[in-house]
Amino acid sequence: MSKRSLIVLPDESSQPIIDAINAAKKSLQVKMFVFSDPGLLKAVEDAHKRGVKVRVMLNAARRSGEDDNQTARKNLEHAGIDTKDSNPEFGITHEKSMVIDEEVAFVKSLNWATKNLTVTRDYAVTTQHRHEVDEIVACFDADWHRKEFKPGESAHLIWCPANGRDRIAQFIDETKHTLFIQNERYQDTVIIERIVRAARRGVKVHLMARPPHSLKKEKIVEGVGGLRILHDVGVKVHKLKHLKLHGKLLLADGKRAIVGSINLAPGSFDDRRELAIEVNDDHIVAGLEKVARHDWEHSHALDLTDEGLFADLEEHGGGAEKLVLRMDDEHEKKHHHKK
């Protein structure tokens, strides 16, 4: 029997996660960027009521003051559940993990928000491998007690800030034939360079991204620049048609995959607490490849021309002025009129 399994959202809904929580007998630990889904909240509260030792670590309010977890934090504390903000050593804790009875661990791209369970493409990998479960427990305990976590060079999992950039770069470097990537951000120059090199040595790269207007305005230059560099060397850049892309997936040669919370951006690698897992289990890789190819067939190419970028950004709130775009006369007149 395999010690790992795959959950694909929104196809499988929150039920596998709720079932795992309901099966907890001794302990439950949750580390989450956003926790707001009522069904998952109830499952955690019910676990506490039946005597399971529950600890929940939630990302604290952002620098902007926005706090996605205020309601969940209040409800969990009211229920008597041990709840802490994430380690203040990191600007953001973006890791999404869960461990049941210190025996089964979940590594996820999805937040515990209803939209991530119903309308976004997301993934979770469960593992019962002792060394992987132990790493997640060790990191949780370190962050809970505000201590340093050093996964070391022999780490089995992919951690940020630690080995994340190196492991993902190595993964891309070792790809020989095909590479599917799904990610929200393509901003890290090291990773962009690795993808460029892969394309130049003949790897067929299928890259799924979100449209430029979904980027924060202060990240438009890096985000659009990264996508255009990749497009210019022949990488196909697409957008999902019917779902929002939130999952973070790399799938190489139909043999290896990485799933987790890591965006391909400097902040994710250097300043945030992030977690991903690399797998080569046949059934998981086959499942991911089926989804990746299905999503590619149900996508369309992003228009990364100057006119396409201008239209996308201006239609959804602006930001084109941050880029050096060459537009036709009609678009130019509209741009100056808006100014």
Coordinates of N, CA and C in Angstrom, one line a residue, residues 99-310:
V99 N -1.0 17.7 10.2 CA -0.5 16.4 10.6 C -1.5 15.8 11.6
I100 N -1.9 14.6 11.3 CA -2.8 13.8 12.1 C -2.1 12.7 12.9
D101 N -2.2 12.8 14.2 CA -1.7 11.8 15.1 C -0.2 11.6 14.9
E102 N 0.5 12.6 14.4 CA 1.9 12.5 14.0 C 2.2 11.3 13.2
E103 N 1.2 10.9 12.4 CA 1.4 9.7 11.5 C 1.1 10.0 10.0
V104 N 0.2 10.9 9.8 CA -0.1 11.3 8.4 C 0.0 12.8 8.3
A105 N 0.7 13.3 7.2 CA 0.9 14.7 7.0 C 0.3 15.1 5.6
F106 N -0.2 16.3 5.6 CA -0.7 16.9 4.4 C 0.1 18.1 4.0
V107 N 0.6 18.1 2.7 CA 1.3 19.2 2.2 C 0.5 19.8 1.1
K108 N 0.1 21.0 1.2 CA -0.9 21.6 0.3 C -0.6 22.9 -0.4
S109 N -1.2 23.1 -1.5 CA -1.2 24.4 -2.1 C -2.4 25.3 -1.7
L110 N -3.4 24.6 -1.2 CA -4.7 25.3 -0.9 C -4.8 25.8 0.5
N111 N -5.4 27.0 0.6 CA -5.8 27.5 1.8 C -7.1 26.9 2.3
W112 N -7.4 27.0 3.5 CA -8.6 26.5 4.0 C -9.7 27.6 3.9
A113 N -9.9 28.1 2.7 CA -10.9 29.0 2.3 C -11.8 28.4 1.4
T114 N -13.1 28.7 1.5 CA -14.1 28.0 0.6 C -13.8 28.1 -0.8
K115 N -13.3 29.3 -1.3 CA -13.0 29.4 -2.7 C -11.9 28.4 -3.2
N116 N -10.9 28.1 -2.3 CA -9.9 27.1 -2.6 C -10.4 25.7 -2.7
L117 N -11.5 25.5 -2.1 CA -12.1 24.2 -2.1 C -13.2 24.0 -3.2
T118 N -13.5 25.1 -3.9 CA -14.7 25.0 -4.8 C -14.4 25.6 -6.2
V119 N -13.5 26.6 -6.3 CA -13.4 27.3 -7.6 C -11.9 27.5 -8.1
T120 N -10.9 27.0 -7.3 CA -9.6 27.1 -7.8 C -8.9 25.7 -8.0
R121 N -8.0 25.7 -8.9 CA -7.2 24.5 -9.1 C -6.1 24.5 -8.0
D122 N -6.2 23.4 -7.2 CA -5.3 23.3 -6.1 C -5.0 21.8 -5.9
Y123 N -3.9 21.6 -5.0 CA -3.5 20.2 -4.8 C -3.1 20.0 -3.4
A124 N -3.1 18.7 -3.0 CA -2.6 18.3 -1.7 C -2.0 16.9 -1.8
V125 N -0.9 16.7 -1.2 CA -0.3 15.4 -1.2 C -0.2 14.9 0.3
T126 N -0.7 13.7 0.6 CA -0.6 13.2 1.9 C 0.6 12.2 2.0
T127 N 1.3 12.2 3.1 CA 2.4 11.3 3.2 C 2.4 10.6 4.6
Q128 N 2.7 9.4 4.6 CA 2.9 8.6 5.9 C 4.4 8.2 6.0
H129 N 5.3 8.7 5.2 CA 6.7 8.5 5.3 C 7.2 9.1 6.6
R130 N 7.8 8.3 7.5 CA 8.2 8.8 8.8 C 9.1 10.0 8.8
H131 N 10.1 10.0 7.9 CA 11.0 11.1 7.9 C 10.3 12.4 7.4
E132 N 9.3 12.3 6.5 CA 8.6 13.5 6.0 C 7.7 14.0 7.1
V133 N 6.9 13.1 7.7 CA 6.0 13.6 8.8 C 6.9 14.2 9.9
D134 N 8.0 13.6 10.3 CA 8.8 14.1 11.4 C 9.3 15.5 11.1
E135 N 9.7 15.8 9.8 CA 10.2 17.1 9.4 C 9.1 18.2 9.6
I136 N 7.9 17.9 9.2 CA 6.8 18.8 9.4 C 6.4 19.1 10.8
V137 N 6.5 18.0 11.6 CA 6.2 18.2 13.1 C 7.3 19.0 13.7
A138 N 8.6 18.8 13.3 CA 9.7 19.5 13.9 C 9.6 21.0 13.5
C139 N 9.2 21.3 12.3 CA 9.1 22.7 11.9 C 8.0 23.4 12.6
F140 N 6.8 22.6 12.7 CA 5.7 23.2 13.5 C 6.1 23.5 14.9
D141 N 6.8 22.6 15.6 CA 7.2 22.8 17.0 C 8.2 24.0 17.1
A142 N 9.1 24.1 16.1 CA 10.0 25.2 16.1 C 9.3 26.5 16.0
D143 N 8.4 26.6 15.0 CA 7.7 27.9 14.8 C 6.7 28.2 16.0
W144 N 6.2 27.2 16.5 CA 5.3 27.3 17.7 C 6.0 27.9 18.9
H145 N 7.2 27.5 19.1 CA 8.0 27.9 20.2 C 9.0 29.0 19.9
R146 N 8.9 29.5 18.6 CA 9.7 30.7 18.2 C 11.2 30.3 18.2
K147 N 11.5 29.1 17.7 CA 12.9 28.7 17.7 C 13.3 28.5 16.2
E148 N 14.6 28.4 16.0 CA 15.0 28.3 14.6 C 14.9 26.8 14.1
F149 N 14.4 26.7 12.9 CA 14.3 25.4 12.3 C 15.3 25.2 11.2
K150 N 16.2 24.2 11.3 CA 17.2 24.0 10.3 C 17.0 22.6 9.7
P151 N 16.4 22.5 8.5 CA 16.1 21.2 7.9 C 17.4 20.5 7.5
G152 N 18.5 21.3 7.2 CA 19.7 20.7 6.9 C 19.8 20.2 5.4
E153 N 21.0 19.9 5.0 CA 21.2 19.5 3.6 C 20.6 18.2 3.2
S154 N 20.3 17.4 4.2 CA 19.7 16.1 4.0 C 18.2 16.1 4.1
A155 N 17.6 17.3 4.1 CA 16.1 17.4 4.3 C 15.4 16.7 3.1
H156 N 14.3 16.0 3.5 CA 13.6 15.3 2.5 C 12.6 16.2 1.8
L157 N 12.0 17.2 2.6 CA 11.1 18.1 2.0 C 11.7 19.4 1.5
I158 N 10.9 20.2 0.9 CA 11.4 21.5 0.3 C 10.9 22.6 1.2
W159 N 11.8 23.3 1.8 CA 11.5 24.4 2.8 C 12.0 25.7 2.3
C160 N 11.2 26.8 2.7 CA 11.6 28.1 2.5 C 11.4 28.8 3.9
P161 N 12.3 29.7 4.2 CA 13.6 30.0 3.5 C 14.7 28.9 3.9
A162 N 15.1 28.1 3.0 CA 16.2 27.1 3.3 C 16.6 26.6 1.9
N163 N 16.1 25.4 1.5 CA 16.5 24.8 0.3 C 15.6 24.9 -0.9
G164 N 14.6 25.8 -0.8 CA 13.6 25.9 -1.8 C 14.1 26.2 -3.2
R165 N 14.8 27.3 -3.3 CA 15.3 27.7 -4.6 C 16.2 26.6 -5.2
D166 N 17.1 26.1 -4.4 CA 18.1 25.1 -4.9 C 17.4 23.9 -5.4
R167 N 16.4 23.4 -4.6 CA 15.7 22.1 -5.0 C 14.9 22.3 -6.2
I168 N 14.2 23.4 -6.4 CA 13.4 23.6 -7.6 C 14.3 23.9 -8.8
A169 N 15.4 24.6 -8.6 CA 16.3 24.8 -9.7 C 16.9 23.4 -10.2
Q170 N 17.2 22.6 -9.2 CA 17.8 21.3 -9.5 C 16.7 20.4 -10.3
F171 N 15.5 20.5 -9.8 CA 14.4 19.7 -10.4 C 14.3 20.1 -11.9
I172 N 14.3 21.4 -12.2 CA 14.2 21.9 -13.6 C 15.4 21.4 -14.4
D173 N 16.6 21.6 -13.8 CA 17.8 21.2 -14.5 C 17.9 19.8 -14.9
E174 N 17.2 18.9 -14.1 CA 17.3 17.5 -14.4 C 16.2 17.0 -15.3
T175 N 15.3 17.9 -15.8 CA 14.2 17.6 -16.7 C 14.8 17.4 -18.1
K176 N 14.3 16.3 -18.8 CA 14.9 16.0 -20.1 C 13.9 16.2 -21.2
H177 N 12.6 16.0 -21.0 CA 11.7 16.0 -22.2 C 10.6 16.9 -22.1
T178 N 9.8 16.8 -21.0 CA 8.6 17.7 -20.8 C 8.5 18.2 -19.4
L179 N 8.0 19.5 -19.4 CA 7.9 20.1 -18.1 C 6.6 20.9 -18.1
F180 N 5.7 20.5 -17.2 CA 4.5 21.3 -16.9 C 4.7 22.1 -15.6
I181 N 4.4 23.4 -15.7 CA 4.5 24.2 -14.5 C 3.1 25.0 -14.4
Q182 N 2.6 24.9 -13.2 CA 1.4 25.7 -12.8 C 1.9 26.6 -11.6
N183 N 1.8 27.9 -11.7 CA 2.2 28.8 -10.6 C 1.5 30.2 -10.9
E184 N 1.4 30.9 -9.8 CA 0.8 32.2 -9.9 C 1.8 33.3 -10.3
R185 N 3.1 33.0 -9.9 CA 4.1 34.1 -10.1 C 5.4 33.5 -10.7
Y186 N 5.9 34.2 -11.6 CA 7.2 33.9 -12.3 C 8.1 35.1 -12.2
Q187 N 8.7 35.3 -11.0 CA 9.4 36.5 -10.8 C 10.9 36.3 -10.3
D188 N 11.2 35.0 -9.9 CA 12.6 34.8 -9.5 C 13.5 34.6 -10.6
T189 N 14.5 35.4 -10.7 CA 15.4 35.3 -11.9 C 16.2 34.0 -12.0
V190 N 16.5 33.4 -10.9 CA 17.2 32.2 -10.9 C 16.4 31.1 -11.6
I191 N 15.1 31.0 -11.1 CA 14.2 30.0 -11.7 C 13.8 30.3 -13.1
I192 N 13.6 31.5 -13.4 CA 13.3 31.9 -14.8 C 14.5 31.5 -15.7
E193 N 15.7 31.7 -15.3 CA 16.9 31.3 -16.1 C 16.9 29.8 -16.3
R194 N 16.6 29.0 -15.2 CA 16.6 27.6 -15.3 C 15.5 27.1 -16.4
I195 N 14.4 27.8 -16.4 CA 13.3 27.4 -17.3 C 13.8 27.7 -18.7
V196 N 14.4 28.9 -18.9 CA 14.9 29.3 -20.2 C 15.9 28.2 -20.7
R197 N 16.9 27.8 -19.8 CA 17.9 26.8 -20.2 C 17.2 25.5 -20.6
A198 N 16.2 25.1 -19.8 CA 15.5 23.9 -20.2 C 14.9 24.0 -21.6
A199 N 14.2 25.1 -21.9 CA 13.6 25.3 -23.2 C 14.7 25.2 -24.3
R200 N 15.8 25.8 -24.0 CA 16.9 25.9 -25.1 C 17.5 24.5 -25.3
R201 N 17.5 23.7 -24.3 CA 18.1 22.3 -24.6 C 17.0 21.3 -25.1
G202 N 15.8 21.9 -25.4 CA 14.8 21.0 -26.1 C 13.7 20.5 -25.2
V203 N 13.7 20.9 -23.9 CA 12.5 20.5 -23.1 C 11.3 21.2 -23.6
K204 N 10.2 20.4 -23.7 CA 8.9 21.0 -24.1 C 8.2 21.5 -22.9
V205 N 8.2 22.9 -22.7 CA 7.7 23.5 -21.5 C 6.3 24.0 -21.7
H206 N 5.4 23.6 -20.8 CA 4.0 24.0 -20.8 C 3.8 24.8 -19.5
L207 N 3.6 26.1 -19.6 CA 3.6 27.0 -18.5 C 2.2 27.6 -18.3
M208 N 1.6 27.3 -17.1 CA 0.3 27.9 -16.8 C 0.5 29.0 -15.8
A209 N -0.1 30.2 -16.1 CA 0.0 31.3 -15.2 C -1.3 32.0 -15.1
R210 N -1.4 32.9 -14.1 CA -2.6 33.8 -14.0 C -2.3 35.0 -14.9
P211 N -3.4 35.7 -15.3 CA -3.2 36.9 -16.2 C -2.5 38.0 -15.5
P212 N -1.8 38.9 -16.2 CA -1.0 39.9 -15.6 C -1.8 40.8 -14.6
H213 N -3.1 41.1 -14.9 CA -3.9 42.0 -14.1 C -4.1 41.4 -12.6
S214 N -3.9 40.1 -12.5 CA -4.0 39.5 -11.1 C -2.8 39.8 -10.2
L215 N -1.7 40.3 -10.8 CA -0.6 40.7 -10.0 C -0.8 42.0 -9.2
K216 N -0.2 42.0 -8.1 CA -0.2 43.3 -7.3 C 0.6 44.3 -8.2
K217 N 0.1 45.6 -8.1 CA 0.7 46.6 -9.0 C 2.2 46.8 -8.8
E218 N 2.7 46.6 -7.5 CA 4.1 46.7 -7.3 C 4.9 45.6 -7.8
K219 N 4.2 44.5 -8.3 CA 4.9 43.3 -8.8 C 4.7 43.1 -10.3
I220 N 4.0 44.1 -10.9 CA 3.7 43.9 -12.3 C 5.0 43.9 -13.2
V221 N 5.9 44.7 -12.9 CA 7.2 44.8 -13.7 C 7.9 43.4 -13.7
E222 N 8.1 42.9 -12.5 CA 8.8 41.6 -12.4 C 7.9 40.5 -13.0
G223 N 6.7 40.5 -12.7 CA 5.8 39.4 -13.1 C 5.6 39.3 -14.6
V224 N 5.3 40.5 -15.2 CA 5.1 40.5 -16.6 C 6.5 40.3 -17.3
G225 N 7.6 40.9 -16.8 CA 8.9 40.7 -17.4 C 9.3 39.2 -17.4
G226 N 9.0 38.5 -16.3 CA 9.3 37.0 -16.3 C 8.6 36.3 -17.3
L227 N 7.2 36.5 -17.5 CA 6.4 35.8 -18.4 C 6.9 36.1 -19.9
R228 N 7.2 37.4 -20.1 CA 7.6 37.8 -21.5 C 9.0 37.2 -21.9
I229 N 9.9 37.1 -20.9 CA 11.2 36.4 -21.2 C 11.0 35.0 -21.6
L230 N 10.1 34.3 -20.8 CA 9.8 32.9 -21.1 C 9.1 32.7 -22.5
H231 N 8.2 33.6 -22.7 CA 7.5 33.6 -24.0 C 8.4 33.8 -25.2
D232 N 9.4 34.7 -25.0 CA 10.3 35.1 -26.1 C 11.2 34.0 -26.4
V233 N 11.5 33.0 -25.5 CA 12.4 31.9 -25.9 C 11.6 30.7 -26.3
G234 N 10.3 30.9 -26.5 CA 9.5 29.8 -27.1 C 8.7 29.0 -26.1
V235 N 8.7 29.4 -24.8 CA 7.8 28.7 -23.9 C 6.4 29.1 -24.1
K236 N 5.5 28.1 -24.1 CA 4.1 28.4 -24.2 C 3.5 28.8 -22.9
V237 N 2.9 29.9 -22.8 CA 2.3 30.5 -21.6 C 0.8 30.6 -21.7
H238 N 0.1 29.8 -20.9 CA -1.4 29.7 -21.0 C -2.1 30.2 -19.7
K239 N -3.4 30.4 -19.8 CA -4.2 30.7 -18.7 C -5.4 29.7 -18.7
L240 N -5.8 29.3 -17.5 CA -6.9 28.4 -17.4 C -8.2 29.1 -17.8
K241 N -9.2 28.4 -18.4 CA -10.4 29.0 -18.9 C -11.5 29.0 -17.8
H242 N -11.7 27.9 -17.1 CA -12.9 27.8 -16.3 C -12.6 27.8 -14.8
L243 N -11.4 27.7 -14.4 CA -11.0 27.7 -13.0 C -9.9 28.8 -12.7
K244 N -9.8 29.3 -11.5 CA -8.7 30.1 -11.1 C -7.5 29.3 -10.7
L245 N -6.4 29.7 -11.2 CA -5.2 28.9 -10.9 C -4.6 29.4 -9.5
H246 N -4.5 28.4 -8.6 CA -3.8 28.7 -7.3 C -2.8 27.7 -7.0
G247 N -2.9 26.5 -7.6 CA -2.0 25.4 -7.3 C -0.6 25.7 -7.7
K248 N 0.4 25.1 -7.1 CA 1.8 25.3 -7.4 C 2.3 23.9 -7.7
L249 N 2.6 23.6 -9.0 CA 2.9 22.3 -9.5 C 4.0 22.4 -10.5
L250 N 5.0 21.5 -10.4 CA 6.0 21.2 -11.4 C 6.0 19.7 -11.7
L251 N 5.9 19.4 -12.9 CA 5.8 18.0 -13.3 C 6.8 17.7 -14.5
A252 N 7.7 16.8 -14.2 CA 8.8 16.6 -15.2 C 8.8 15.2 -15.7
D253 N 8.8 15.1 -17.1 CA 9.0 13.9 -17.8 C 8.0 12.8 -17.5
G254 N 6.9 13.2 -16.9 CA 5.9 12.2 -16.5 C 6.4 11.2 -15.4
K255 N 7.4 11.7 -14.7 CA 8.1 10.8 -13.7 C 8.2 11.4 -12.3
R256 N 8.3 12.7 -12.2 CA 8.6 13.4 -10.9 C 7.7 14.6 -10.8
A257 N 7.4 15.0 -9.6 CA 6.5 16.2 -9.4 C 6.9 16.9 -8.1
I258 N 6.6 18.2 -8.1 CA 6.7 19.0 -6.8 C 5.3 19.7 -6.6
V259 N 4.8 19.5 -5.4 CA 3.5 20.2 -5.1 C 3.7 20.9 -3.7
G260 N 3.2 22.1 -3.6 CA 3.3 22.8 -2.3 C 2.8 24.2 -2.4
S261 N 3.3 25.0 -1.5 CA 2.8 26.4 -1.4 C 3.7 27.4 -2.1
I262 N 4.8 27.0 -2.7 CA 5.9 28.0 -3.1 C 5.6 28.6 -4.4
N263 N 5.4 30.0 -4.4 CA 5.4 30.7 -5.6 C 6.8 30.9 -6.1
L264 N 7.0 31.1 -7.4 CA 8.3 31.2 -8.0 C 8.7 32.7 -8.0
A265 N 8.9 33.2 -6.8 CA 9.2 34.6 -6.5 C 10.2 34.7 -5.4
P266 N 11.1 35.8 -5.5 CA 12.1 35.9 -4.5 C 11.6 35.9 -3.0
G267 N 10.4 36.6 -2.8 CA 9.9 36.7 -1.5 C 9.5 35.3 -0.9
S268 N 9.0 34.5 -1.8 CA 8.7 33.1 -1.3 C 9.9 32.3 -0.9
F269 N 10.9 32.4 -1.7 CA 12.2 31.7 -1.4 C 12.9 32.2 -0.2
D270 N 12.9 33.5 0.0 CA 13.9 34.2 0.9 C 13.2 34.7 2.2
D271 N 11.9 35.0 2.2 CA 11.4 35.7 3.3 C 10.1 35.0 4.0
R272 N 9.6 34.0 3.3 CA 8.4 33.4 3.8 C 8.6 32.0 4.3
R273 N 7.8 31.5 5.2 CA 7.7 30.1 5.5 C 6.9 29.4 4.5
E274 N 7.5 28.5 3.7 CA 6.9 27.8 2.7 C 7.2 26.3 2.8
L275 N 6.4 25.4 2.2 CA 6.6 24.0 2.2 C 6.1 23.4 0.9
A276 N 7.0 22.5 0.4 CA 6.6 21.7 -0.8 C 7.2 20.3 -0.6
I277 N 6.6 19.3 -1.4 CA 7.1 18.0 -1.4 C 7.4 17.5 -2.8
E278 N 8.5 16.8 -3.0 CA 8.8 16.1 -4.3 C 8.4 14.7 -4.2
V279 N 7.7 14.2 -5.3 CA 7.3 12.8 -5.3 C 7.6 12.1 -6.6
N280 N 7.7 10.8 -6.6 CA 7.9 10.1 -7.8 C 7.0 8.8 -7.8
D281 N 6.0 8.8 -6.9 CA 5.1 7.7 -6.9 C 4.3 7.6 -8.2
D282 N 4.2 6.5 -8.8 CA 3.6 6.3 -10.1 C 2.2 6.8 -10.1
H283 N 1.4 6.4 -9.1 CA 0.0 6.8 -9.1 C -0.2 8.3 -8.9
I284 N 0.6 8.9 -8.1 CA 0.5 10.4 -7.9 C 0.9 11.1 -9.2
V285 N 2.0 10.8 -9.7 CA 2.5 11.4 -11.0 C 1.5 11.3 -12.1
A286 N 1.0 10.1 -12.2 CA 0.0 9.8 -13.3 C -1.3 10.7 -13.1
G287 N -1.7 10.8 -11.8 CA -2.8 11.7 -11.5 C -2.6 13.1 -11.8
L288 N -1.4 13.6 -11.5 CA -1.0 15.0 -11.7 C -0.9 15.2 -13.2
E289 N -0.3 14.3 -14.0 CA -0.2 14.5 -15.4 C -1.6 14.5 -16.1
K290 N -2.5 13.7 -15.6 CA -3.8 13.7 -16.2 C -4.5 15.1 -16.0
V291 N -4.3 15.6 -14.8 CA -4.9 16.9 -14.5 C -4.2 18.0 -15.3
A292 N -2.8 18.0 -15.3 CA -2.1 19.0 -16.1 C -2.4 19.0 -17.5
R293 N -2.6 17.9 -18.1 CA -2.9 17.8 -19.6 C -4.4 18.3 -19.8
H294 N -5.2 17.9 -18.9 CA -6.6 18.3 -19.0 C -6.7 19.9 -18.9
D295 N -6.0 20.4 -17.9 CA -6.0 21.9 -17.8 C -5.4 22.6 -19.0
W296 N -4.4 22.0 -19.6 CA -3.7 22.6 -20.8 C -4.7 22.6 -21.9
E297 N -5.5 21.5 -22.1 CA -6.5 21.4 -23.1 C -7.6 22.4 -22.9
H298 N -7.8 22.8 -21.6 CA -8.9 23.7 -21.3 C -8.3 25.1 -20.9
S299 N -7.4 25.5 -21.7 CA -6.7 26.8 -21.4 C -6.5 27.5 -22.8
H300 N -6.1 28.8 -22.7 CA -5.7 29.5 -23.9 C -4.5 30.3 -23.7
A301 N -3.8 30.6 -24.8 CA -2.6 31.4 -24.6 C -2.8 32.8 -24.1
L302 N -1.9 33.2 -23.2 CA -2.0 34.6 -22.7 C -1.4 35.5 -23.8
D303 N -2.1 36.6 -24.0 CA -1.6 37.6 -25.0 C -0.6 38.5 -24.3
L304 N 0.6 38.2 -24.6 CA 1.7 39.0 -23.9 C 2.3 40.1 -24.8
T305 N 1.6 40.4 -25.9 CA 2.0 41.5 -26.8 C 1.8 42.8 -26.0
D306 N 2.4 43.9 -26.5 CA 2.2 45.2 -25.8 C 0.7 45.5 -25.8
E307 N 0.0 45.4 -26.9 CA -1.4 45.7 -27.0 C -2.2 44.8 -26.1
G308 N -1.9 43.5 -26.1 CA -2.6 42.6 -25.2 C -2.4 42.9 -23.7
L309 N -1.2 43.2 -23.3 CA -1.0 43.6 -21.9 C -1.7 44.8 -21.5
F310 N -1.6 45.8 -22.4 CA -2.3 47.1 -22.1 C -3.8 46.9 -21.9

